[in-house]
Amino acid sequence: MTPRLVHCHPVTCLNVTGMGEPGGAEHLSAIGALYAVASAMGGAAGPLEGRWWVEDTSLPPLETPRDQWRWHLLLPLPGMPEPGAAEAARERARPSGAAVDRVQVVTFTEGECVELLHEGPYSEEKRSLEVMEAFMAEHGLVPNGLHHEIYLTEFTDPDPKTLLRQPVAPRPEAAAHR
C-alpha cells in the first residue's frame, strides 16, 4: 500500500446526491437511478464512484453515525452528453421505477490528489486512510476537497477493491516556504 500523487482533470458524470449509510435504502435507490439513466443513455458509464463528507465536524468523519454521511454517487461519462440527452434518458428510464429525477449531469475537477488502492472490506478502509494521511503529512499536504472512492469491484464482491482519492493542497505554512 503505497500512496501516490496524481493530477486529476475535469470529469463529467451522472450524479445523485444524498445522505445515509452505504448499502442503506437511500444509497441503493441512488445507485439504481444512476444505472437506469446510464443504461438509457447507452450504458457507457462507470465504474461507480462516491464522494463523501459529513456536516458535523465535531467528530472525526468515520466516528459520525453512518446514517448522517453525505455523498455524491457518480458514474463517469465518456464526455459531455449532447444537450437534452440526460433529460431524454431520464424519460426513457422512468418506467424502471428508479428515482431517475434525482440524476443530474455534473462536471468537477479535483486537481492534485493523493491516491491509494485499498484491497479488502470497506470496514478496513481506516487503515488505508491513515496511510494516506501520513503520506500527506510527510509531503506537506492537507485535504482540499471531498474524500473520493472509485469502486473497482461490485459492492457484493467478497474481496472488494477501492481506489481511495483525496484532493490535496500544500499545507499553508509549507506553501509560504516555497
PDB file of C-alpha atoms in Angstrom:
ATOM      1  CA  MET A   1       0.000   0.000   0.000  1.00  0.00           C
ATOM      2  CA  THR A   2       1.910   2.980  -1.268  1.00  0.00           C
ATOM      3  CA  PRO A   3       0.066   6.250  -1.902  1.00  0.00           C
ATOM      4  CA  ARG A   4       0.914   8.300  -4.953  1.00  0.00           C
ATOM      5  CA  LEU A   5       0.342  11.884  -6.019  1.00  0.00           C
ATOM      6  CA  VAL A   6      -1.739  12.242  -9.199  1.00  0.00           C
ATOM      7  CA  HIS A   7      -3.297  15.107 -11.139  1.00  0.00           C
ATOM      8  CA  CYS A   8      -6.980  14.631 -11.967  1.00  0.00           C
ATOM      9  CA  HIS A   9      -8.508  16.518 -14.890  1.00  0.00           C
ATOM     10  CA  PRO A  10     -12.178  17.560 -15.161  1.00  0.00           C
ATOM     11  CA  VAL A  11     -14.617  14.661 -15.338  1.00  0.00           C
ATOM     12  CA  THR A  12     -18.279  14.670 -16.386  1.00  0.00           C
ATOM     13  CA  CYS A  13     -20.566  12.257 -14.548  1.00  0.00           C
ATOM     14  CA  LEU A  14     -24.102  11.274 -13.860  1.00  0.00           C
ATOM     15  CA  ASN A  15     -24.637  12.284 -10.221  1.00  0.00           C
ATOM     16  CA  VAL A  16     -27.100  11.671  -7.410  1.00  0.00           C
ATOM     17  CA  THR A  17     -26.605  13.493  -4.112  1.00  0.00           C
ATOM     18  CA  GLY A  18     -27.939  12.041  -0.879  1.00  0.00           C
ATOM     19  CA  MET A  19     -27.436  11.147   2.738  1.00  0.00           C
ATOM     20  CA  GLY A  20     -27.386   7.818   4.530  1.00  0.00           C
ATOM     21  CA  GLU A  21     -25.340   4.774   5.236  1.00  0.00           C
ATOM     22  CA  PRO A  22     -23.590   2.861   2.454  1.00  0.00           C
ATOM     23  CA  GLY A  23     -25.841  -0.006   1.409  1.00  0.00           C
ATOM     24  CA  GLY A  24     -28.898   1.629   3.010  1.00  0.00           C
ATOM     25  CA  ALA A  25     -32.182   2.229   1.194  1.00  0.00           C
ATOM     26  CA  GLU A  26     -31.308   5.791   0.104  1.00  0.00           C
ATOM     27  CA  HIS A  27     -27.866   4.739  -1.141  1.00  0.00           C
ATOM     28  CA  LEU A  28     -29.198   1.724  -3.077  1.00  0.00           C
ATOM     29  CA  SER A  29     -32.004   3.818  -4.577  1.00  0.00           C
ATOM     30  CA  ALA A  30     -29.450   6.340  -5.854  1.00  0.00           C
ATOM     31  CA  ILE A  31     -27.314   3.588  -7.394  1.00  0.00           C
ATOM     32  CA  GLY A  32     -30.368   2.127  -9.147  1.00  0.00           C
ATOM     33  CA  ALA A  33     -31.298   5.537 -10.550  1.00  0.00           C
ATOM     34  CA  LEU A  34     -27.768   6.153 -11.855  1.00  0.00           C
ATOM     35  CA  TYR A  35     -27.591   2.816 -13.643  1.00  0.00           C
ATOM     36  CA  ALA A  36     -31.124   3.183 -15.073  1.00  0.00           C
ATOM     37  CA  VAL A  37     -30.272   6.555 -16.644  1.00  0.00           C
ATOM     38  CA  ALA A  38     -26.818   5.381 -17.786  1.00  0.00           C
ATOM     39  CA  SER A  39     -28.416   2.383 -19.482  1.00  0.00           C
ATOM     40  CA  ALA A  40     -30.956   4.637 -21.208  1.00  0.00           C
ATOM     41  CA  MET A  41     -28.051   6.793 -22.441  1.00  0.00           C
ATOM     42  CA  GLY A  42     -26.330   3.786 -23.995  1.00  0.00           C
ATOM     43  CA  GLY A  43     -24.612   2.289 -20.957  1.00  0.00           C
ATOM     44  CA  ALA A  44     -21.086   3.695 -21.490  1.00  0.00           C
ATOM     45  CA  ALA A  45     -20.551   4.877 -17.923  1.00  0.00           C
ATOM     46  CA  GLY A  46     -18.665   3.749 -14.874  1.00  0.00           C
ATOM     47  CA  PRO A  47     -17.264   2.484 -12.646  1.00  0.00           C
ATOM     48  CA  LEU A  48     -19.412   3.667  -9.739  1.00  0.00           C
ATOM     49  CA  GLU A  49     -17.746   6.356  -7.637  1.00  0.00           C
ATOM     50  CA  GLY A  50     -18.607   8.184  -4.438  1.00  0.00           C
ATOM     51  CA  ARG A  51     -17.536  11.489  -2.947  1.00  0.00           C
ATOM     52  CA  TRP A  52     -18.206  11.547   0.795  1.00  0.00           C
ATOM     53  CA  TRP A  53     -18.446  14.134   3.586  1.00  0.00           C
ATOM     54  CA  VAL A  54     -20.088  14.868   6.938  1.00  0.00           C
ATOM     55  CA  GLU A  55     -21.669  18.123   8.082  1.00  0.00           C
ATOM     56  CA  ASP A  56     -20.956  17.689  11.800  1.00  0.00           C
ATOM     57  CA  THR A  57     -17.222  18.226  12.187  1.00  0.00           C
ATOM     58  CA  SER A  58     -17.250  17.780  15.982  1.00  0.00           C
ATOM     59  CA  LEU A  59     -16.328  14.097  15.421  1.00  0.00           C
ATOM     60  CA  PRO A  60     -13.825  12.519  13.054  1.00  0.00           C
ATOM     61  CA  PRO A  61     -15.750  11.540   9.879  1.00  0.00           C
ATOM     62  CA  LEU A  62     -15.505   7.790  10.499  1.00  0.00           C
ATOM     63  CA  GLU A  63     -16.965   8.262  14.001  1.00  0.00           C
ATOM     64  CA  THR A  64     -20.005  10.135  12.682  1.00  0.00           C
ATOM     65  CA  PRO A  65     -23.065   7.852  12.588  1.00  0.00           C
ATOM     66  CA  ARG A  66     -23.270   6.339   9.117  1.00  0.00           C
ATOM     67  CA  ASP A  67     -26.864   7.475   8.617  1.00  0.00           C
ATOM     68  CA  GLN A  68     -25.503  11.054   8.714  1.00  0.00           C
ATOM     69  CA  TRP A  69     -22.912  10.517   5.978  1.00  0.00           C
ATOM     70  CA  ARG A  70     -23.498  12.637   2.877  1.00  0.00           C
ATOM     71  CA  TRP A  71     -22.476  11.632  -0.615  1.00  0.00           C
ATOM     72  CA  HIS A  72     -22.445  12.271  -4.306  1.00  0.00           C
ATOM     73  CA  LEU A  73     -22.672   8.962  -6.174  1.00  0.00           C
ATOM     74  CA  LEU A  74     -21.240   9.194  -9.664  1.00  0.00           C
ATOM     75  CA  LEU A  75     -20.992   7.306 -12.930  1.00  0.00           C
ATOM     76  CA  PRO A  76     -18.344   8.914 -15.166  1.00  0.00           C
ATOM     77  CA  LEU A  77     -19.392   9.550 -18.754  1.00  0.00           C
ATOM     78  CA  PRO A  78     -17.085   9.310 -21.779  1.00  0.00           C
ATOM     79  CA  GLY A  79     -17.678  13.023 -22.432  1.00  0.00           C
ATOM     80  CA  MET A  80     -20.234  15.794 -22.143  1.00  0.00           C
ATOM     81  CA  PRO A  81     -23.601  14.472 -23.377  1.00  0.00           C
ATOM     82  CA  GLU A  82     -25.437  16.320 -26.125  1.00  0.00           C
ATOM     83  CA  PRO A  83     -27.914  18.941 -24.856  1.00  0.00           C
ATOM     84  CA  GLY A  84     -31.123  17.211 -23.780  1.00  0.00           C
ATOM     85  CA  ALA A  85     -29.598  13.702 -23.775  1.00  0.00           C
ATOM     86  CA  ALA A  86     -29.796  13.262 -19.981  1.00  0.00           C
ATOM     87  CA  GLU A  87     -33.376  14.540 -19.866  1.00  0.00           C
ATOM     88  CA  ALA A  88     -34.388  12.151 -22.664  1.00  0.00           C
ATOM     89  CA  ALA A  89     -32.616   9.267 -20.891  1.00  0.00           C
ATOM     90  CA  ARG A  90     -34.448  10.049 -17.634  1.00  0.00           C
ATOM     91  CA  GLU A  91     -37.750   9.872 -19.534  1.00  0.00           C
ATOM     92  CA  ARG A  92     -36.804   6.545 -21.164  1.00  0.00           C
ATOM     93  CA  ALA A  93     -35.716   5.172 -17.754  1.00  0.00           C
ATOM     94  CA  ARG A  94     -38.819   6.403 -15.882  1.00  0.00           C
ATOM     95  CA  PRO A  95     -40.752   3.088 -16.378  1.00  0.00           C
ATOM     96  CA  SER A  96     -37.963   1.313 -14.423  1.00  0.00           C
ATOM     97  CA  GLY A  97     -39.377   2.768 -11.219  1.00  0.00           C
ATOM     98  CA  ALA A  98     -35.977   4.155 -10.251  1.00  0.00           C
ATOM     99  CA  ALA A  99     -35.794   7.693  -8.831  1.00  0.00           C
ATOM    100  CA  VAL A 100     -34.451   8.995 -12.154  1.00  0.00           C
ATOM    101  CA  ASP A 101     -35.426  12.633 -11.496  1.00  0.00           C
ATOM    102  CA  ARG A 102     -32.571  12.793  -8.972  1.00  0.00           C
ATOM    103  CA  VAL A 103     -29.940  12.094 -11.649  1.00  0.00           C
ATOM    104  CA  GLN A 104     -28.045  15.155 -12.870  1.00  0.00           C
ATOM    105  CA  VAL A 105     -25.056  15.665 -15.159  1.00  0.00           C
ATOM    106  CA  VAL A 106     -22.157  17.347 -13.324  1.00  0.00           C
ATOM    107  CA  THR A 107     -18.554  18.191 -14.138  1.00  0.00           C
ATOM    108  CA  PHE A 108     -15.950  18.568 -11.398  1.00  0.00           C
ATOM    109  CA  THR A 109     -12.193  18.937 -11.157  1.00  0.00           C
ATOM    110  CA  GLU A 110     -10.094  17.689  -8.255  1.00  0.00           C
ATOM    111  CA  GLY A 111      -6.609  18.699  -9.410  1.00  0.00           C
ATOM    112  CA  GLU A 112      -3.773  17.323  -7.264  1.00  0.00           C
ATOM    113  CA  CYS A 113      -4.779  14.202  -5.307  1.00  0.00           C
ATOM    114  CA  VAL A 114      -3.276  11.523  -3.133  1.00  0.00           C
ATOM    115  CA  GLU A 115      -4.460   8.114  -4.312  1.00  0.00           C
ATOM    116  CA  LEU A 116      -4.195   4.615  -2.825  1.00  0.00           C
ATOM    117  CA  LEU A 117      -5.646   1.246  -3.838  1.00  0.00           C
ATOM    118  CA  HIS A 118      -7.487  -0.324  -0.890  1.00  0.00           C
ATOM    119  CA  GLU A 119      -7.933  -4.074  -1.161  1.00  0.00           C
ATOM    120  CA  GLY A 120     -10.316  -5.634   1.326  1.00  0.00           C
ATOM    121  CA  PRO A 121     -13.519  -4.872   3.199  1.00  0.00           C
ATOM    122  CA  TYR A 122     -14.812  -1.311   3.341  1.00  0.00           C
ATOM    123  CA  SER A 123     -14.792  -1.645   7.128  1.00  0.00           C
ATOM    124  CA  GLU A 124     -10.973  -1.771   6.974  1.00  0.00           C
ATOM    125  CA  GLU A 125     -10.516   1.407   4.903  1.00  0.00           C
ATOM    126  CA  LYS A 126      -9.496   3.301   8.041  1.00  0.00           C
ATOM    127  CA  ARG A 127      -6.016   1.742   7.865  1.00  0.00           C
ATOM    128  CA  SER A 128      -5.587   2.815   4.245  1.00  0.00           C
ATOM    129  CA  LEU A 129      -6.823   6.317   5.074  1.00  0.00           C
ATOM    130  CA  GLU A 130      -4.239   6.522   7.868  1.00  0.00           C
ATOM    131  CA  VAL A 131      -1.502   5.596   5.362  1.00  0.00           C
ATOM    132  CA  MET A 132      -2.757   8.371   3.074  1.00  0.00           C
ATOM    133  CA  GLU A 133      -2.805  10.880   5.966  1.00  0.00           C
ATOM    134  CA  ALA A 134       0.800  10.003   6.866  1.00  0.00           C
ATOM    135  CA  PHE A 135       1.837  10.466   3.219  1.00  0.00           C
ATOM    136  CA  MET A 136       0.126  13.867   3.102  1.00  0.00           C
ATOM    137  CA  ALA A 137       1.811  14.967   6.336  1.00  0.00           C
ATOM    138  CA  GLU A 138       5.210  13.802   5.067  1.00  0.00           C
ATOM    139  CA  HIS A 139       4.743  15.791   1.838  1.00  0.00           C
ATOM    140  CA  GLY A 140       3.308  18.959   3.455  1.00  0.00           C
ATOM    141  CA  LEU A 141      -0.194  18.427   2.054  1.00  0.00           C
ATOM    142  CA  VAL A 142      -3.682  18.935   3.508  1.00  0.00           C
ATOM    143  CA  PRO A 143      -7.105  17.785   2.278  1.00  0.00           C
ATOM    144  CA  ASN A 144      -8.605  20.134  -0.305  1.00  0.00           C
ATOM    145  CA  GLY A 145     -11.959  18.634  -1.230  1.00  0.00           C
ATOM    146  CA  LEU A 146     -14.231  15.678  -0.649  1.00  0.00           C
ATOM    147  CA  HIS A 147     -12.977  12.151   0.076  1.00  0.00           C
ATOM    148  CA  HIS A 148     -13.425  10.202  -3.182  1.00  0.00           C
ATOM    149  CA  GLU A 149     -13.800   6.451  -3.711  1.00  0.00           C
ATOM    150  CA  ILE A 150     -13.808   4.569  -7.013  1.00  0.00           C
ATOM    151  CA  TYR A 151     -15.338   1.103  -6.693  1.00  0.00           C
ATOM    152  CA  LEU A 152     -13.338  -1.235  -8.906  1.00  0.00           C
ATOM    153  CA  THR A 153     -15.423  -4.282  -7.933  1.00  0.00           C
ATOM    154  CA  GLU A 154     -19.113  -4.819  -7.190  1.00  0.00           C
ATOM    155  CA  PHE A 155     -20.306  -3.999  -3.660  1.00  0.00           C
ATOM    156  CA  THR A 156     -21.105  -7.686  -3.174  1.00  0.00           C
ATOM    157  CA  ASP A 157     -17.583  -8.857  -4.107  1.00  0.00           C
ATOM    158  CA  PRO A 158     -16.093 -10.757  -1.131  1.00  0.00           C
ATOM    159  CA  ASP A 159     -12.701  -9.116  -1.802  1.00  0.00           C
ATOM    160  CA  PRO A 160     -13.528  -5.560  -2.859  1.00  0.00           C
ATOM    161  CA  LYS A 161     -11.002  -3.214  -4.427  1.00  0.00           C
ATOM    162  CA  THR A 162     -11.486   0.518  -3.972  1.00  0.00           C
ATOM    163  CA  LEU A 163      -9.330   3.340  -5.260  1.00  0.00           C
ATOM    164  CA  LEU A 164      -9.229   5.934  -2.494  1.00  0.00           C
ATOM    165  CA  ARG A 165      -8.552   9.514  -3.563  1.00  0.00           C
ATOM    166  CA  GLN A 166      -8.129  12.715  -1.586  1.00  0.00           C
ATOM    167  CA  PRO A 167      -7.751  16.108  -3.297  1.00  0.00           C
ATOM    168  CA  VAL A 168      -4.878  17.988  -1.651  1.00  0.00           C
ATOM    169  CA  ALA A 169      -3.170  21.367  -1.447  1.00  0.00           C
ATOM    170  CA  PRO A 170       0.112  22.452   0.136  1.00  0.00           C
ATOM    171  CA  ARG A 171      -0.149  22.961   3.884  1.00  0.00           C
ATOM    172  CA  PRO A 172      -0.382  26.765   4.331  1.00  0.00           C
ATOM    173  CA  GLU A 173       2.905  27.017   6.237  1.00  0.00           C
ATOM    174  CA  ALA A 174       4.584  24.719   3.663  1.00  0.00           C
ATOM    175  CA  ALA A 175       3.307  26.853   0.779  1.00  0.00           C
ATOM    176  CA  ALA A 176       4.738  30.002   2.413  1.00  0.00           C
ATOM    177  CA  HIS A 177       8.240  28.490   2.346  1.00  0.00           C
ATOM    178  CA  ARG A 178       8.234  27.614  -1.370  1.00  0.00           C
TER     179      ARG A 178
END
